[in-house]
mmCIF file of C-alpha atoms in Angstrom:
data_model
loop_
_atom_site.group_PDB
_atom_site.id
_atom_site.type_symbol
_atom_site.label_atom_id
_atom_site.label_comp_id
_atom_site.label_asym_id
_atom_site.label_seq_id
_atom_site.Cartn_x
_atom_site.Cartn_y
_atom_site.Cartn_z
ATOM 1 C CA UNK A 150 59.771 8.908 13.660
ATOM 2 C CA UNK A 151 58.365 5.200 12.017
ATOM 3 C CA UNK A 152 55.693 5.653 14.539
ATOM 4 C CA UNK A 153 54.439 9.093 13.870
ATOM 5 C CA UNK A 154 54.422 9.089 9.724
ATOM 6 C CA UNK A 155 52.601 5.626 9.993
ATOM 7 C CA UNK A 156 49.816 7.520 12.200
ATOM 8 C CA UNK A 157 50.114 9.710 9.698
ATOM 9 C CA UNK A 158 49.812 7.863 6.755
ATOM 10 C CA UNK A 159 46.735 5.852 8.981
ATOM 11 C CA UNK A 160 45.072 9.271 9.648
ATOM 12 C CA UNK A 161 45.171 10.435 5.636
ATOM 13 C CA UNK A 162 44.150 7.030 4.558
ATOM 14 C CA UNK A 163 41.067 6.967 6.688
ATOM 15 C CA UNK A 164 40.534 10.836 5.962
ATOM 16 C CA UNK A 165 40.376 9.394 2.106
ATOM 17 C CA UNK A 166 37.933 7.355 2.580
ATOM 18 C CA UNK A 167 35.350 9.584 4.300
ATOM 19 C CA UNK A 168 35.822 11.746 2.383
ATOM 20 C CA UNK A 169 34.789 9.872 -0.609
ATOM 21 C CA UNK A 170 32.115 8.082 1.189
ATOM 22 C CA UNK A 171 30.798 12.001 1.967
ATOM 23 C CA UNK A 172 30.576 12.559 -2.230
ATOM 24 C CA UNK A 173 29.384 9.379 -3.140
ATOM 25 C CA UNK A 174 26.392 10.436 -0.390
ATOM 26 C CA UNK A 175 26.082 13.704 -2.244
ATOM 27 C CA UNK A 176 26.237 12.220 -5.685
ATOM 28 C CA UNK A 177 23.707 9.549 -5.013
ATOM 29 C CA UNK A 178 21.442 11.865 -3.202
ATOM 30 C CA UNK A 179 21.790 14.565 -5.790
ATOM 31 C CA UNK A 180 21.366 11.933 -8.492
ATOM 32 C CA UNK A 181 18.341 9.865 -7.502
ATOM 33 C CA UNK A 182 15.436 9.536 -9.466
ATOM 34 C CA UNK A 183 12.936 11.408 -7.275
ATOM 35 C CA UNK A 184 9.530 9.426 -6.497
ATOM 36 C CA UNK A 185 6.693 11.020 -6.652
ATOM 37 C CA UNK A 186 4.340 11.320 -3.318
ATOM 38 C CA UNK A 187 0.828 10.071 -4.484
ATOM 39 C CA UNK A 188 -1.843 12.994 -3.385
ATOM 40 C CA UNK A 189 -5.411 13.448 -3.309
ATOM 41 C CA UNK A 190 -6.174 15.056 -7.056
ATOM 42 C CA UNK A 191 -3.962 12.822 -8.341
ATOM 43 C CA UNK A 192 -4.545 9.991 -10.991
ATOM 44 C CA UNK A 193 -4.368 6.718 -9.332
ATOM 45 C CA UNK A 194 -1.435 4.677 -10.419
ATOM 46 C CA UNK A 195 -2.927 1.858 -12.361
ATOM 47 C CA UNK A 196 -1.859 -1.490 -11.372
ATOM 48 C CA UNK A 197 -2.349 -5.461 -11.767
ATOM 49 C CA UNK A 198 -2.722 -7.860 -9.194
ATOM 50 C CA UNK A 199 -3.795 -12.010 -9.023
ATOM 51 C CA UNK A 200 -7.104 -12.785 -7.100
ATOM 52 C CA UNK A 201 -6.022 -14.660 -4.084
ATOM 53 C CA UNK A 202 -9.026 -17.390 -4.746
ATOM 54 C CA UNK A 203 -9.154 -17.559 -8.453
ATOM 55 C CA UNK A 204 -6.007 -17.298 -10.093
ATOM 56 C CA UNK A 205 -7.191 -16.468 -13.276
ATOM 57 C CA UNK A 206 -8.759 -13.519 -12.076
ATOM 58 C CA UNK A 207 -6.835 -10.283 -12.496
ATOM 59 C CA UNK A 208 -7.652 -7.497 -10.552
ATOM 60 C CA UNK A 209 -6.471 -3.829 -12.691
ATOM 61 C CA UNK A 210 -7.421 -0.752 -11.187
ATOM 62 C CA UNK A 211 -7.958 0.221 -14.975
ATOM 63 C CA UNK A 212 -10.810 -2.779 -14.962
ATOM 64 C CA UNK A 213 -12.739 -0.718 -12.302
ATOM 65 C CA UNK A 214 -13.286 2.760 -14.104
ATOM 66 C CA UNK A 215 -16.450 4.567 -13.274
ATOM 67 C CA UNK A 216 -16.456 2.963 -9.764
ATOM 68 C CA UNK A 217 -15.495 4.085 -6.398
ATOM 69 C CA UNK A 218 -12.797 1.991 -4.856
ATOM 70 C CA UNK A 219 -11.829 1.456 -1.277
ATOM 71 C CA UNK A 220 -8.012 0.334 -1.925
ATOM 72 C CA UNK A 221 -6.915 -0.873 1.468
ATOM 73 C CA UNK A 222 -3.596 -1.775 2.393
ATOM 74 C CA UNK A 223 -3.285 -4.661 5.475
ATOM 75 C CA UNK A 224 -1.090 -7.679 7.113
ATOM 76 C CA UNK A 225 -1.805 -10.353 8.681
ATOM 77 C CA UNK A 226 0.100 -9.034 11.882
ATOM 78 C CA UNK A 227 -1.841 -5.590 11.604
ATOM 79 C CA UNK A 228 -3.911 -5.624 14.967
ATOM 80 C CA UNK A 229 -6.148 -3.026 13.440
ATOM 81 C CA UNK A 230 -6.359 -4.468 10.371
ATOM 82 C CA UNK A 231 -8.046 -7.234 11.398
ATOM 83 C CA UNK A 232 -10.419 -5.314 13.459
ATOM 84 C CA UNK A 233 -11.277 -3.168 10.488
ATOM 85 C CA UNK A 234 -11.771 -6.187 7.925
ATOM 86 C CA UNK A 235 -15.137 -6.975 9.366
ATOM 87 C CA UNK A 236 -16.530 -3.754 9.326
ATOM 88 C CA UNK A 237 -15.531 -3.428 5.240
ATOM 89 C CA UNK A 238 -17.173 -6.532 4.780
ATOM 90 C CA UNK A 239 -19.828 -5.042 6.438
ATOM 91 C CA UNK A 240 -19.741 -2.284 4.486
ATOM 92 C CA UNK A 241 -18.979 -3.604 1.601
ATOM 93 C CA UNK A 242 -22.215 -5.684 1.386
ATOM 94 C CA UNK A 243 -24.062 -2.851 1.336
ATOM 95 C CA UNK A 244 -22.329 -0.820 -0.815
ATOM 96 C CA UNK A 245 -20.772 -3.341 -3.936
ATOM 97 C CA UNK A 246 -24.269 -2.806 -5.492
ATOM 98 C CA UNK A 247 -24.078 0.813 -5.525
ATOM 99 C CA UNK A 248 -21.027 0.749 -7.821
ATOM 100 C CA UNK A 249 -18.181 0.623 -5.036
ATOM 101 C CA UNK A 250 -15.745 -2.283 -5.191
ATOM 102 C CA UNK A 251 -13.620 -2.800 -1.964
ATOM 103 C CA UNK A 252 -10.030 -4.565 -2.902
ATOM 104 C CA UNK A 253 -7.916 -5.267 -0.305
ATOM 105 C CA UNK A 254 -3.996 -5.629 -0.870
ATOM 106 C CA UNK A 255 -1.839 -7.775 1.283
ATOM 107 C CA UNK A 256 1.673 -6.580 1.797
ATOM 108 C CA UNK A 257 3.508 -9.540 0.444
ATOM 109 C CA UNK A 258 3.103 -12.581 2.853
ATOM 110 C CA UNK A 259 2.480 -16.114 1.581
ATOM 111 C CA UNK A 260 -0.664 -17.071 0.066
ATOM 112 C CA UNK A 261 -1.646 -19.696 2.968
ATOM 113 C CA UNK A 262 -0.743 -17.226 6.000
ATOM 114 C CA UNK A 263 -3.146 -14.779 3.950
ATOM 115 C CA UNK A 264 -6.054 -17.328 3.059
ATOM 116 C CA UNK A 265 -6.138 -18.622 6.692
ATOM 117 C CA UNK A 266 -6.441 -15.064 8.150
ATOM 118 C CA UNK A 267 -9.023 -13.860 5.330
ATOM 119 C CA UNK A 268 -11.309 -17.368 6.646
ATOM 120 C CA UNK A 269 -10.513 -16.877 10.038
ATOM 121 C CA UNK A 270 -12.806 -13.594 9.409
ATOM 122 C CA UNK A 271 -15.119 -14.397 6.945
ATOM 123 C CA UNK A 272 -14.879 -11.336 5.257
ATOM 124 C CA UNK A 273 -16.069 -11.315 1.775
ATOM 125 C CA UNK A 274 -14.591 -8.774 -0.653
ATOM 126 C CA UNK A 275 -11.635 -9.367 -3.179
ATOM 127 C CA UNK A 276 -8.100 -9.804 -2.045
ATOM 128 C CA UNK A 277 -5.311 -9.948 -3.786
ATOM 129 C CA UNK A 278 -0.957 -10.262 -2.311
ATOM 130 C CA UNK A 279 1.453 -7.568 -3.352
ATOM 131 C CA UNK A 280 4.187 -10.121 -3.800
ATOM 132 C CA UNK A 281 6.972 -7.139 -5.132
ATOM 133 C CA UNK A 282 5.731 -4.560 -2.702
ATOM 134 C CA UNK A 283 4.989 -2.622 -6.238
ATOM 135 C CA UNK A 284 1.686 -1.677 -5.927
ATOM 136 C CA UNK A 285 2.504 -0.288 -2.359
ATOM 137 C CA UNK A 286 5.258 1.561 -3.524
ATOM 138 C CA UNK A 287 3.680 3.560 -5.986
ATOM 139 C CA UNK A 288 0.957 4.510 -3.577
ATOM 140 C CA UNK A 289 3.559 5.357 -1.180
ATOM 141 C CA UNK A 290 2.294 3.205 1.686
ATOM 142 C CA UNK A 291 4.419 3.114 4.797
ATOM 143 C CA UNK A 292 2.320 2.464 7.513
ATOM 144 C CA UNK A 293 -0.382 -0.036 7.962
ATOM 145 C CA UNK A 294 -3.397 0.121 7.403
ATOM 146 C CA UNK A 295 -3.746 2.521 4.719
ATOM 147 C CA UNK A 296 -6.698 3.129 2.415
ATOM 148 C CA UNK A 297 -7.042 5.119 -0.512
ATOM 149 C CA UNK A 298 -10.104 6.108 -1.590
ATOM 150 C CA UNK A 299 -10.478 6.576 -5.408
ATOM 151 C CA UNK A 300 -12.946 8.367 -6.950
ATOM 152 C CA UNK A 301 -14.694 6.983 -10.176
ATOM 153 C CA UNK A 302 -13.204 9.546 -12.099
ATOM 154 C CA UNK A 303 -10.014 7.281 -11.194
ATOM 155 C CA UNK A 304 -8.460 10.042 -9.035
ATOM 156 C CA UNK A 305 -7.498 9.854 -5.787
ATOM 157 C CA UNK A 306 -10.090 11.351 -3.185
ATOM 158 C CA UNK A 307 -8.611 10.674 0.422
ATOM 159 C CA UNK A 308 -5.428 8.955 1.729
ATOM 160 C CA UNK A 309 -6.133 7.088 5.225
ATOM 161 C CA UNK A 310 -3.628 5.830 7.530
ATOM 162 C CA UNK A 311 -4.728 4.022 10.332
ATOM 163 C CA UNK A 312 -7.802 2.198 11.678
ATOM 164 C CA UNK A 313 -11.036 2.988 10.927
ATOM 165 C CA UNK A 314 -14.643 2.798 12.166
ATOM 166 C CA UNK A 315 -17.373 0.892 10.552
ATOM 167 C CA UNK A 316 -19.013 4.407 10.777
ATOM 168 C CA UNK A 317 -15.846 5.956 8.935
ATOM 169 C CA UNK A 318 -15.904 3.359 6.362
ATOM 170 C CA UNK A 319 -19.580 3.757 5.488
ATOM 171 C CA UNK A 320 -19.249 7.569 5.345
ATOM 172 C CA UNK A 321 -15.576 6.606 3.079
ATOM 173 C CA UNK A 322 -17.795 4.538 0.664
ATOM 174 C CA UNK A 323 -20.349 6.661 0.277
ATOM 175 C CA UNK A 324 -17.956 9.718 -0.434
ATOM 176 C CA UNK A 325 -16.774 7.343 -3.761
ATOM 177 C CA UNK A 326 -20.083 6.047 -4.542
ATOM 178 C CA UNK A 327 -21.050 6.744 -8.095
ATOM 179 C CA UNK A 328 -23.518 9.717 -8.861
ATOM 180 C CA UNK A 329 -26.896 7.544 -9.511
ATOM 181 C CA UNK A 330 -28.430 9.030 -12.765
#
C-alpha cells in the first residue's frame, strides 16, 4: 500500500508540473510582443552603425535618404558571401556615383576576423559589425547572405536571400538607382 500511494503521489506531482509548464507555454506564447516581418513596401527600419575603418564615422540609414542602398547582410564563414563581395565591389564602383551606396553589415564577429577578411578581398565599399545582432533583427535576417534593397524613397524594394550574380547585383543597383533629373 506505501508503494502504490507513493507512485501515486510521484505520478500527480509530475502531472503538476506539466501541466503548468503547458500554461506557462500558452501564456508566454499568447503574451509575446509580436515582431513585425519587414516586407517590400515597407519603411526601412532606420538604424546606426560604427564604420569598421574610421570610428568616428557613423553609418544611419537616415544619413542616406534620397539614395538607393544595397544593405547586405554577410560572415566571414559565409562561402557565398565571399564570392559575392567582389562582384559588389565591382558593382559598386560603377554605381556609388549614380547615387547608390552599398553598406555591408557583418553579423557580429570581432573587428580583426572582419578587417582581415574585408583585405583579404580588396573590396572597397563601407562596412560596418552588428555587434547586438540589432540591426539584423529588425530586418528579420535569418539566413546568410541577405540583401535588402532600399529604395530612395527609404522603402524597402526587394528582400534577397542567398548568393547573387555580379549580373544580379548590377540589375539590383540599378533597380534603386535614383531617377536622374
Amino acid at each position: 500500500m506505501d508503494k502504490k500511494k507513493k507512485r501515486s503521489i510521484t505520478r500527480g506531482v509530475v502531472l503538476i508540473v506539466l501541466l503548468a509548464a503547458i500554461v506557462y507555454t500558452v501564456y508566454t506564447s499568447a503574451t509575446k510582443e509580436k515582431v513585425e516581418v519587414l516586407q517590400v513596401g515597407d519603411k526601412a527600419p532606420d538604424f546606426e552603425l560604427v564604420d569598421l575603418y574610421e570610428g568616428d564615422l557613423k553609418h544611419r540609414l537616415s544619413d542616406y535618404e534620397g539614395k538607393g542602398i544595397f544593405l547586405n547582410f554577410w560572415g566571414t564563414w559565409c562561402k557565398p558571401c565571399k564570392k559575392e563581395m567582389p562582384a559588389m565591389s565591382n558593382q559598386y564602383a560603377i554605381y556609388k556615383d549614380q547615387g547608390v551606396e552599398v553598406l555591408a553589415v557583418n553579423i557580429a564577429q570581432s573587428e580583426f576576423e572582419v578587417k582581415r577578411f574585408i583585405e583579404s578581398l580588396d573590396v572597397h565599399f563601407p562596412v560596418a559589425i552588428d555587434q547586438t545582432k540589432s540591426v539584423m533583427t529588425a530586418y528579420n535576417v535569418d539566413l546568410l547572405p541577405a540583401t535588402i534593397l532600399i529604395n530612395p524613397e527609404g522603402n524597402v524594394e526587394k528582400i534577397i536571400t542567398g548568393e547573387m550574380s555580379e549580373q544580379q547585383i548590377a540589375s539590383y543597383m540599378e533597380s534603386i538607382k535614383p531617377e536622374q533629373e
